Amino acid sequence: MTRVAVIATGGTIASTATRGGVVATRNAEALVESARINDIDVETHDLMTVGSYRMTLGHIRSVSDAVAGLLQRRQDPVDGIVITHGTDTMEETAILLDLVHGDPRPLVLTGAQRASDATDGDGPRNLADAILAAAAPDCRGLGVLIVFAGRVLPARGTRKVHTTALDAFHSVVGGKAGDVSDGTVLIRAVPRRPAPLPRPTARFDGTRVDLIEMYPGADAALLTAAVAAGARGIVLAGTGIGNANPVVVAAVRELVGDDVAVVLSTRVAQGPVEGVYGDGGGADLVAAGVPTASGLPASQLRMLLALWLSENRADAARVRSMIATYADNKEE
Ligand code: ASP
């Protein structure tokens, strides 16, 4: 029988109402029981029971370590793995896992928008669909997937786009990989993925990369504070196609090449990032040596940069070539 491991980390899918608010309380076994799976051998593992909004890079690395341990297991090998996770930062954990996943076996993240004690919860169906996807031969070789509300989404480029709607996740770069409907997994597109990077080590946990968004009147204070706090990388979520202003550009010019990697993203939900505008816009940032990244949303770009900087210096030319390989998407 096909064997799937479910690793529980907490999140709304495992949460119940308490006097202190909704918090993660339920374990993997309880979640799997609610999903009512037949014909697939499901084993359960409890890694942590936390809301994903309070996860650190260390928590995320421990998910990566747990996955690696299961994939390496020789006895009773697993055919696929599901991770139940809070939805708030699922996109971060998903991309970190995808960046280092070199095994053809499916790795699927899922969660829920409604708590596990809700009468009309979405968790059991999402988990059942995720287990089916993890067991599906058609999902082999697709990398890390997010299965949510009947959609099969590639980790790369998928974001939480709604705070409460049941179909909370959309692919903002590319498109969905397929669907799960009536217990059948239908794959329609094979996501493009770069070669895997080495798995995170303990250095990853302390690699500070800050995400700084641009807005009218933004100055250099947050950039300066980030660097003073030890940031080795900054994802600049520009306005529009990737713009800042003359004050921020001047500060960035000082930082680039000073062992701080600055990468340009956008605060807009979708679309390419390009150095088009002068007078404080993206063209000036590009001229200052900042690479643009259209292939990952800012939240995921931050994870890539943290992973890479945990093992490499912020040499401007190497950062540019790494971004071109792992975070650019000329076709979008
Ligand atoms: N709203 C979140 C969830 O869906 C809370 C969290 O991220 O843990 O799980």
Coordinates of C-alpha atoms and ligand atoms in Angstrom, one line a residue:
M1 CA 0.0 0.0 0.0
T2 CA 1.2 3.5 -0.7
R3 CA 2.6 5.1 2.4
V4 CA 2.3 8.8 3.3
A5 CA 3.8 10.6 6.3
V6 CA 1.9 13.5 7.8
I7 CA 4.0 15.9 9.8
A8 CA 2.0 18.3 11.9
T9 CA 3.2 21.8 12.9
G10 CA 0.1 23.4 14.1
G11 CA -1.9 26.3 12.5
T12 CA -5.6 26.8 12.2
I13 CA -6.1 23.3 10.9
A14 CA -5.0 22.1 14.4
S15 CA -6.5 25.0 16.4
T16 CA -9.4 25.3 18.8
A17 CA -11.0 28.2 20.6
T18 CA -9.5 28.9 24.1
R19 CA -10.0 31.8 26.5
G20 CA -6.8 33.3 25.2
G21 CA -7.9 33.2 21.5
V22 CA -7.7 30.5 18.9
V23 CA -4.6 28.4 19.3
A24 CA -3.0 25.2 17.9
T25 CA -3.9 22.3 20.2
R26 CA -4.5 19.1 18.1
N27 CA -2.0 16.5 17.1
A28 CA -1.3 14.8 13.8
E29 CA -3.3 11.7 14.6
A30 CA -6.5 13.7 15.4
L31 CA -6.1 15.6 12.1
V32 CA -5.6 12.4 10.1
E33 CA -8.6 10.8 11.8
S34 CA -10.8 13.7 10.7
A35 CA -9.6 13.3 7.0
R36 CA -11.1 9.7 6.8
I37 CA -8.5 8.2 4.5
N38 CA -8.9 4.7 3.0
D39 CA -6.4 2.7 0.9
I40 CA -3.4 4.8 1.9
D41 CA -1.1 3.9 4.8
V42 CA -0.8 7.1 6.8
E43 CA 1.8 7.6 9.5
T44 CA 1.8 10.6 11.8
H45 CA 4.6 12.8 13.3
D46 CA 4.1 15.7 15.7
L47 CA 6.9 18.2 15.1
M48 CA 5.4 21.3 16.8
T49 CA 2.0 22.7 17.6
V50 CA 2.2 26.5 16.9
G51 CA 0.6 29.2 14.9
S52 CA 2.7 29.9 11.8
Y53 CA 2.7 33.6 12.5
R54 CA 5.2 33.0 15.3
M55 CA 7.5 30.7 13.4
T56 CA 11.2 31.6 13.2
L57 CA 13.8 30.5 10.6
G58 CA 14.8 27.9 13.2
H59 CA 11.3 26.4 13.2
I60 CA 11.3 26.3 9.4
R61 CA 14.7 24.7 9.3
S62 CA 13.4 22.0 11.7
V63 CA 10.6 21.2 9.2
S64 CA 13.3 20.8 6.5
D65 CA 15.3 18.5 8.8
A66 CA 12.2 16.4 9.6
V67 CA 11.4 16.0 5.9
A68 CA 15.0 15.0 5.1
G69 CA 15.0 12.4 7.9
L70 CA 11.8 10.8 6.5
L71 CA 13.1 10.8 2.9
Q72 CA 16.3 9.2 4.0
R73 CA 14.6 6.4 5.9
R74 CA 15.2 3.0 4.5
Q75 CA 12.8 0.9 6.5
D76 CA 9.1 1.3 5.5
P77 CA 10.0 4.1 3.0
V78 CA 7.5 6.8 2.5
D79 CA 6.0 7.6 -1.0
G80 CA 5.1 11.1 -0.1
I81 CA 5.0 13.6 2.8
V82 CA 2.3 16.0 3.9
I83 CA 3.0 18.9 6.2
T84 CA 0.1 20.5 8.0
H85 CA 0.9 24.2 8.6
G86 CA -0.5 27.5 9.5
T87 CA -1.6 29.4 6.4
D88 CA 0.0 32.8 7.4
T89 CA 3.5 31.8 6.6
M90 CA 2.9 28.6 4.6
E91 CA 4.4 30.3 1.5
E92 CA 7.7 30.8 3.3
T93 CA 8.1 27.2 4.6
A94 CA 6.9 25.9 1.2
I95 CA 9.5 27.8 -0.8
L96 CA 12.4 27.0 1.6
L97 CA 11.5 23.3 1.2
D98 CA 11.1 23.6 -2.5
L99 CA 14.5 25.3 -2.9
V100 CA 16.2 22.3 -1.4
H101 CA 14.0 19.4 -2.5
G102 CA 15.8 17.2 -4.9
D103 CA 13.8 14.0 -4.4
P104 CA 11.0 13.0 -6.8
R105 CA 8.6 12.1 -4.0
P106 CA 5.9 14.7 -3.5
L107 CA 6.1 17.1 -0.6
V108 CA 2.7 18.7 0.1
L109 CA 1.7 21.5 2.5
T110 CA -1.8 22.2 3.5
G111 CA -3.8 23.9 6.3
A112 CA -7.2 25.4 6.9
Q113 CA -8.9 28.8 7.1
R114 CA -11.4 27.6 9.7
A115 CA -10.4 26.1 13.1
S116 CA -10.7 22.4 13.7
D117 CA -13.6 22.9 16.1
A118 CA -15.6 24.8 13.5
T119 CA -18.7 22.9 12.4
D120 CA -18.0 23.7 8.7
G121 CA -14.2 23.4 8.8
D122 CA -12.2 23.1 5.6
G123 CA -9.3 21.3 7.3
P124 CA -10.4 17.6 6.9
R125 CA -11.0 18.0 3.1
N126 CA -7.8 19.9 2.6
L127 CA -5.8 17.3 4.4
A128 CA -7.6 14.4 2.6
D129 CA -6.7 16.1 -0.8
A130 CA -3.1 16.7 0.3
I131 CA -2.7 13.1 1.3
L132 CA -4.1 12.0 -2.1
A133 CA -1.7 14.3 -3.9
A134 CA 1.3 13.1 -1.8
A135 CA 0.4 9.5 -2.8
A136 CA -0.3 10.3 -6.5
P137 CA 2.3 9.1 -9.0
D138 CA 1.4 12.1 -11.2
C139 CA 2.7 14.5 -8.4
R140 CA 6.2 12.9 -8.4
G141 CA 8.9 15.2 -9.7
L142 CA 6.8 18.4 -9.3
G143 CA 8.7 19.6 -6.2
V144 CA 6.9 21.1 -3.2
L145 CA 3.1 21.7 -3.6
I146 CA 0.5 23.5 -1.7
V147 CA -2.9 21.7 -1.9
F148 CA -5.7 24.0 -0.7
A149 CA -9.4 24.3 -1.6
G150 CA -9.2 21.8 -4.4
R151 CA -6.2 23.4 -6.0
V152 CA -2.7 21.9 -6.5
L153 CA -0.3 24.9 -6.5
P154 CA 3.5 24.9 -7.0
A155 CA 5.3 26.2 -3.9
R156 CA 7.2 28.6 -6.0
G157 CA 5.2 31.8 -6.6
T158 CA 2.2 30.8 -4.4
R159 CA 0.9 33.3 -1.8
K160 CA -1.8 33.6 0.7
V161 CA -4.1 36.2 -1.0
H162 CA -7.1 36.3 1.3
T163 CA -7.3 36.5 5.1
T164 CA -10.5 34.5 5.4
A165 CA -11.7 33.0 2.1
L166 CA -11.5 29.3 1.8
D167 CA -9.5 29.5 -1.4
A168 CA -6.8 31.5 0.3
F169 CA -3.9 30.6 -1.9
H170 CA -3.1 31.6 -5.5
S171 CA -0.1 31.2 -7.7
V172 CA 0.9 34.8 -8.5
V173 CA 3.8 33.7 -10.8
G174 CA 2.8 31.1 -13.4
G175 CA -0.3 29.3 -12.5
K176 CA -1.7 26.3 -10.7
A177 CA -0.4 22.8 -11.3
G178 CA -3.7 21.0 -11.1
D179 CA -6.8 20.2 -9.1
V180 CA -8.1 17.6 -6.7
S181 CA -11.7 16.8 -7.3
D182 CA -13.8 14.0 -6.0
G183 CA -10.8 12.1 -4.8
T184 CA -8.9 12.4 -8.1
V185 CA -5.7 14.4 -8.6
L186 CA -5.5 16.0 -12.0
I187 CA -2.1 17.5 -12.9
R188 CA -2.3 20.0 -15.8
A189 CA 1.1 21.8 -15.7
V190 CA 4.6 20.8 -14.6
P191 CA 6.2 23.7 -12.6
R192 CA 9.6 24.8 -13.7
R193 CA 12.2 24.6 -11.0
P194 CA 15.9 25.3 -10.7
A195 CA 18.4 22.7 -9.4
P196 CA 18.1 22.2 -5.6
L197 CA 20.3 24.2 -3.2
P198 CA 22.0 22.7 -0.2
R199 CA 19.7 22.2 2.8
P200 CA 19.8 24.9 5.5
T201 CA 22.3 24.5 8.4
A202 CA 22.1 26.1 11.8
R203 CA 23.6 29.3 10.3
F204 CA 20.3 29.8 8.5
D205 CA 18.5 30.5 11.8
G206 CA 20.4 33.6 12.5
T207 CA 20.7 35.0 9.0
R208 CA 18.9 38.3 9.1
V209 CA 17.1 39.4 6.0
D210 CA 14.6 42.2 6.3
L211 CA 11.7 43.0 4.0
I212 CA 11.2 46.7 3.6
E213 CA 8.2 48.1 1.7
M214 CA 8.2 51.5 -0.1
Y215 CA 5.4 54.1 0.3
P216 CA 5.0 57.8 -0.3
G217 CA 7.5 59.6 1.9
A218 CA 9.6 56.6 2.7
D219 CA 13.1 57.5 3.9
A220 CA 16.2 55.5 4.6
A221 CA 15.5 55.0 8.4
L222 CA 14.3 51.4 8.1
L223 CA 17.2 50.4 5.8
T224 CA 19.7 51.9 8.2
A225 CA 18.1 50.3 11.2
A226 CA 18.0 46.9 9.4
V227 CA 21.7 47.0 8.7
A228 CA 22.4 48.2 12.2
A229 CA 20.4 45.2 13.6
G230 CA 22.7 42.9 11.5
A231 CA 20.8 42.4 8.3
R232 CA 22.9 40.7 5.6
G233 CA 20.1 41.0 3.1
I234 CA 17.3 43.4 2.3
V235 CA 14.3 42.7 0.1
L236 CA 13.0 46.0 -1.1
A237 CA 9.4 45.8 -2.0
G238 CA 9.1 48.7 -4.3
T239 CA 6.0 50.5 -5.4
G240 CA 4.6 49.4 -8.8
I241 CA 7.1 47.7 -11.1
G242 CA 9.8 48.2 -8.5
N243 CA 10.4 51.9 -7.6
A244 CA 11.7 53.8 -4.6
N245 CA 12.7 57.5 -4.4
P246 CA 15.9 59.5 -4.5
V247 CA 16.5 59.3 -0.8
V248 CA 16.2 55.5 -0.6
V249 CA 18.3 55.1 -3.8
A250 CA 21.1 57.1 -2.3
A251 CA 21.0 54.9 0.9
V252 CA 20.9 51.7 -1.2
R253 CA 23.9 52.9 -3.3
E254 CA 25.9 53.1 0.0
L255 CA 24.9 49.6 1.1
V256 CA 25.4 47.5 -2.1
G257 CA 28.8 45.9 -2.1
D258 CA 29.2 46.5 1.6
D259 CA 28.4 42.9 2.5
V260 CA 24.7 43.6 2.4
A261 CA 22.6 42.1 -0.5
V262 CA 19.7 44.3 -1.7
V263 CA 17.2 42.7 -4.1
L264 CA 14.3 44.5 -5.7
S265 CA 10.8 43.1 -5.5
T266 CA 7.4 44.8 -5.5
R267 CA 4.6 45.5 -3.0
V268 CA 2.1 44.8 -5.8
A269 CA 0.5 41.3 -5.8
Q270 CA 1.5 40.3 -9.3
G271 CA 3.6 41.2 -12.3
P272 CA 7.2 41.7 -13.3
V273 CA 9.8 43.8 -11.5
E274 CA 11.9 45.9 -13.8
G275 CA 14.2 48.9 -13.7
V276 CA 12.0 51.2 -15.9
Y277 CA 11.8 54.6 -14.1
G278 CA 14.5 57.1 -13.2
D279 CA 14.4 59.9 -10.6
G280 CA 14.4 57.4 -7.7
G281 CA 12.7 54.6 -9.6
G282 CA 13.9 51.1 -10.4
A283 CA 16.2 52.1 -13.2
D284 CA 18.3 54.0 -10.6
L285 CA 18.2 51.0 -8.2
V286 CA 19.4 48.7 -11.0
A287 CA 22.2 51.2 -11.9
A288 CA 23.2 51.1 -8.2
G289 CA 23.7 47.3 -8.6
V290 CA 20.4 46.0 -7.3
P291 CA 19.1 42.9 -9.1
T292 CA 15.4 42.6 -9.9
A293 CA 13.4 39.5 -9.0
S294 CA 10.2 38.7 -10.8
G295 CA 10.0 35.0 -10.2
L296 CA 9.2 35.0 -6.5
P297 CA 6.9 37.2 -4.3
A298 CA 8.8 39.3 -1.8
S299 CA 8.0 36.9 1.1
Q300 CA 9.6 34.0 -0.7
L301 CA 12.4 36.0 -2.1
R302 CA 13.4 36.8 1.5
M303 CA 13.6 33.0 2.2
L304 CA 15.8 32.5 -0.8
L305 CA 18.1 35.3 0.2
A306 CA 18.3 34.0 3.8
L307 CA 19.2 30.5 2.7
W308 CA 21.8 31.7 0.2
L309 CA 23.4 34.3 2.6
S310 CA 23.6 31.7 5.4
E311 CA 26.3 30.1 3.3
N312 CA 27.7 32.8 1.0
R313 CA 29.0 36.3 1.2
A314 CA 26.9 39.2 -0.3
D315 CA 29.2 39.7 -3.2
A316 CA 27.2 41.8 -5.7
A317 CA 28.0 39.8 -8.8
R318 CA 27.3 36.4 -7.2
V319 CA 24.0 37.7 -5.7
R320 CA 23.0 38.9 -9.2
S321 CA 23.7 35.5 -10.8
M322 CA 22.0 33.6 -7.9
I323 CA 18.9 35.8 -8.3
A324 CA 18.9 35.3 -12.1
T325 CA 18.9 31.5 -11.5
Y326 CA 16.5 31.2 -8.6
A327 CA 14.2 34.2 -8.6
D328 CA 14.0 35.6 -12.1
N329 CA 11.2 34.9 -14.5
K330 CA 11.7 36.6 -17.8
E331 CA 8.6 35.0 -19.2
E332 CA 6.2 36.5 -16.7
Ligands
ASP1 N1 -4.4 31.9 10.2 C1 -3.4 31.0 10.4 C2 -3.6 29.5 10.0 O1 -4.3 29.3 9.1 C3 -2.7 30.9 11.7 C4 -1.3 30.4 11.4 O2 -0.7 30.8 10.5 O3 -0.9 29.5 12.1 O4 -3.2 28.6 10.4

